[in-house]
mmCIF file of C-alpha atoms in Angstrom:
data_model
loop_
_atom_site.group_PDB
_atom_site.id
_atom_site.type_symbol
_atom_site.label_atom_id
_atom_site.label_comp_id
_atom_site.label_asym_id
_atom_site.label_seq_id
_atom_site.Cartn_x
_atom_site.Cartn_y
_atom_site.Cartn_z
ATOM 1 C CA UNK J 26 -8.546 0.449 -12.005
ATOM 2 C CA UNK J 27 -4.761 -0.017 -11.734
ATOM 3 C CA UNK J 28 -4.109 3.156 -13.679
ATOM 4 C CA UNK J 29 -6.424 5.278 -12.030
ATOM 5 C CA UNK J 30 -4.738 4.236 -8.497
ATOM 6 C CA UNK J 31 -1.150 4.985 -10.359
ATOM 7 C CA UNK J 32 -2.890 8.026 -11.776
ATOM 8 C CA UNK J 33 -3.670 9.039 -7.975
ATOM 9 C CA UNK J 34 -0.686 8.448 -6.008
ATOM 10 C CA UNK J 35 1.609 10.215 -8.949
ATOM 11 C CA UNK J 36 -0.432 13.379 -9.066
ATOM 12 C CA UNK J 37 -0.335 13.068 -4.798
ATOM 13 C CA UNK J 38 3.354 12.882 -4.983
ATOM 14 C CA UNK J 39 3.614 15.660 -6.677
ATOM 15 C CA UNK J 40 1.139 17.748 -4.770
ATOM 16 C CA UNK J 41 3.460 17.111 -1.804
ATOM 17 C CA UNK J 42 6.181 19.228 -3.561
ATOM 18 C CA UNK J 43 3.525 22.075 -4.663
ATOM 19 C CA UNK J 44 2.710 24.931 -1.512
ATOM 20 C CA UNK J 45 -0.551 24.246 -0.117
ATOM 21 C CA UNK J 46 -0.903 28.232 -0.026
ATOM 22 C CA UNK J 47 0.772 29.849 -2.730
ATOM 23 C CA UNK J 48 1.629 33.365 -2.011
ATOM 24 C CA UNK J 49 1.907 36.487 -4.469
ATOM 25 C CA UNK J 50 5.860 35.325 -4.587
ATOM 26 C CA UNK J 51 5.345 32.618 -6.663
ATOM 27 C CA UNK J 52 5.752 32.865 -10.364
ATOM 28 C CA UNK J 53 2.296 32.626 -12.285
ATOM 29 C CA UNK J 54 3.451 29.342 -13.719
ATOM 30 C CA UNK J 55 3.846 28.472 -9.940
ATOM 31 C CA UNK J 56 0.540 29.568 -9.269
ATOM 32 C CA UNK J 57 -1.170 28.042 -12.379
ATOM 33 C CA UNK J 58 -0.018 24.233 -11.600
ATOM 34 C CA UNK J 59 -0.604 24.631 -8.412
ATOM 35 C CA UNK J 60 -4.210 25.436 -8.562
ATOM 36 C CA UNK J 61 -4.432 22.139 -11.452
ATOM 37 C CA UNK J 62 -2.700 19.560 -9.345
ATOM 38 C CA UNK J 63 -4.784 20.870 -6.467
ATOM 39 C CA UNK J 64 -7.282 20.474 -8.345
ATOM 40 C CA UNK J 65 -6.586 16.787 -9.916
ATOM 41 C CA UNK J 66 -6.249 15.730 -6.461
ATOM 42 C CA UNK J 67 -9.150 17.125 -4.731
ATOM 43 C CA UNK J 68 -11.165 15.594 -7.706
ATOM 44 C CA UNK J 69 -9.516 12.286 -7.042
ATOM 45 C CA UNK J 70 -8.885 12.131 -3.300
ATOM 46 C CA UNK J 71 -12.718 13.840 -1.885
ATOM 47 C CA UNK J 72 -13.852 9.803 -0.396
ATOM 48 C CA UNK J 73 -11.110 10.129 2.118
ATOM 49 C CA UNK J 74 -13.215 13.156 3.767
ATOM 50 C CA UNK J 75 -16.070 10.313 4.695
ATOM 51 C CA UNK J 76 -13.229 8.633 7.077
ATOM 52 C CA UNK J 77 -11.669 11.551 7.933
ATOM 53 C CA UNK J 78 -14.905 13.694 9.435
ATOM 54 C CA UNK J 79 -15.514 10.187 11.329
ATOM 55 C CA UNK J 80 -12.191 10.519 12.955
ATOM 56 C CA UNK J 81 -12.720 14.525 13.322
ATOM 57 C CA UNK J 82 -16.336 14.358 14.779
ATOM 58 C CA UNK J 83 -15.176 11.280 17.246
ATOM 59 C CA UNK J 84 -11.664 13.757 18.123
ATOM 60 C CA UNK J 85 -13.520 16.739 19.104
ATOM 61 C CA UNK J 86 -17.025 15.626 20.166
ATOM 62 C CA UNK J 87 -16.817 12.052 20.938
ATOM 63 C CA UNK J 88 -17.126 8.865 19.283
ATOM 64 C CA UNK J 89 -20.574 8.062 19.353
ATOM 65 C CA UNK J 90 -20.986 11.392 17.848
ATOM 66 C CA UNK J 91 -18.470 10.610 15.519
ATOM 67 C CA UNK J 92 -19.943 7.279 14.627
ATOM 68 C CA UNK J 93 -23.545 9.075 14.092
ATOM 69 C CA UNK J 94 -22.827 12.122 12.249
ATOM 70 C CA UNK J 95 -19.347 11.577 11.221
ATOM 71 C CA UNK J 96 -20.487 9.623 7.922
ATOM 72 C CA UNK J 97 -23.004 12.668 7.098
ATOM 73 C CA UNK J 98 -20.134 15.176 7.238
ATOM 74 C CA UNK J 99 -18.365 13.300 5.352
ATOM 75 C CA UNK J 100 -20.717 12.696 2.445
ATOM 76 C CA UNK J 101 -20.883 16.111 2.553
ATOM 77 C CA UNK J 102 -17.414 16.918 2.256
ATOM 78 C CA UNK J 103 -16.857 14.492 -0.424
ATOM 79 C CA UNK J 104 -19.129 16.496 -2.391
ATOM 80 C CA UNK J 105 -17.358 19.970 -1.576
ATOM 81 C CA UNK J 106 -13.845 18.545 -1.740
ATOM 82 C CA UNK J 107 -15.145 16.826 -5.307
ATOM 83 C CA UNK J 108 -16.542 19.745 -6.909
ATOM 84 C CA UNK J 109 -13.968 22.008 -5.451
ATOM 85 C CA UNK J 110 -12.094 19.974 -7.422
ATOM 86 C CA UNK J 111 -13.805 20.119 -10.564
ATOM 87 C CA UNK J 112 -13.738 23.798 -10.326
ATOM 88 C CA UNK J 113 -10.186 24.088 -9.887
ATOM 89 C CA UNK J 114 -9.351 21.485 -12.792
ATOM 90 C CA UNK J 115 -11.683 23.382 -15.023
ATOM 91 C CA UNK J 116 -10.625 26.998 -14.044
ATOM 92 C CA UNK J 117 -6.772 26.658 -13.192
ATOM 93 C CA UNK J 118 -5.157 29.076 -15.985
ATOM 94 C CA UNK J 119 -7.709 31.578 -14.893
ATOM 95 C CA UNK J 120 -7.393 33.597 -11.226
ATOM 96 C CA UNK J 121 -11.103 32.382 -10.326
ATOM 97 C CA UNK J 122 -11.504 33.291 -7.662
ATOM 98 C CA UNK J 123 -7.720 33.784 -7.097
ATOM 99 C CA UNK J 124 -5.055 31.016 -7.250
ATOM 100 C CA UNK J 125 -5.747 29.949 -3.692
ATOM 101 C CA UNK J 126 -7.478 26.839 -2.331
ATOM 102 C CA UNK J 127 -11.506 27.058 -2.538
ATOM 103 C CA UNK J 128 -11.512 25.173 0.300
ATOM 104 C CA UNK J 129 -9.726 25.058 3.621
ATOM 105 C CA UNK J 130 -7.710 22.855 4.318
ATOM 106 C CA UNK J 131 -6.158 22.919 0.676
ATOM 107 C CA UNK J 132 -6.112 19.081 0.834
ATOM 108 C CA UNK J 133 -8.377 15.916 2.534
ATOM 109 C CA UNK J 134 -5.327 14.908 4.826
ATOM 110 C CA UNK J 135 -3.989 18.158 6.260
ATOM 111 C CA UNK J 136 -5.580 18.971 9.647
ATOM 112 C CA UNK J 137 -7.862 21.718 10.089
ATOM 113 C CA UNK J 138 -7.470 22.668 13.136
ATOM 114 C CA UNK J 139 -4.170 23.802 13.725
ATOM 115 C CA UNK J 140 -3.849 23.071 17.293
ATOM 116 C CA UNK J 141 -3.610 19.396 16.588
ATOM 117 C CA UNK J 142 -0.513 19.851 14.170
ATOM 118 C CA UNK J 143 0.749 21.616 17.606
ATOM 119 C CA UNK J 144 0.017 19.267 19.923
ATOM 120 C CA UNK J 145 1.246 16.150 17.720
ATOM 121 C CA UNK J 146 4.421 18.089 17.365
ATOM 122 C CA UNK J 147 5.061 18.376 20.718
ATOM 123 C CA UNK J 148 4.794 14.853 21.610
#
């Protein structure tokens, strides 16, 4: 268990320093690690989208909303953001579909609604 949490937080660490959205710039190397340590973490990291849709749902639409169907989306995000994942890990030397995220937002803890990264800058 302690090496799979080590495992996690290394391969999260260095998913900080890899683009969320590679562009055509990037070297195919670039490109190709990306898509794997995307990948790896996806695989690793989909269980935080059960907590996360909670806190989404309750956000936008109110927290008994959030309390009801926030778990749902969640289970249902942890199996998109899990496979997603597999995919990735299995297909990341080949441009299947491309090299860019399957899913949006390229990772559990990035926002998907950009307005919010907006308005928590601004405070």
């Amino acid at each position: 268990m302690k090496m799979w949490v080590l495992l996690t937080v290394l391969v999260a660490s260095l998913a900080a320093n890899v683009p969320a959205h590679a562009d055509e710039s990037h070297s195919l190397g670039d490109r190709i690690s990306g898509k794997l340590i995307r990948g790896i973490v996806n695989l690793s990291t989909g269980w935080i989208e059960v907590p996360r849709q909670i806190y989404e749902v309750g956000t936008h639409e109110g927290w008994v909303r959030g309390l009801l169907r926030g778990p749902f989306d969640g289970i249902g995000m942890f199996f998109a953001r899990t496979v997603a994942g597999v995919v990735e890990t299995a297909t990341f030397p080949v441009p299947l579909p491309t090299y860019k995220p399957l899913l949006t937002p390229a990772y559990a803890w990035e926002s998907e609604h950009p307005s919010d990264v907006l308005a928590a800058d601004s405070k």
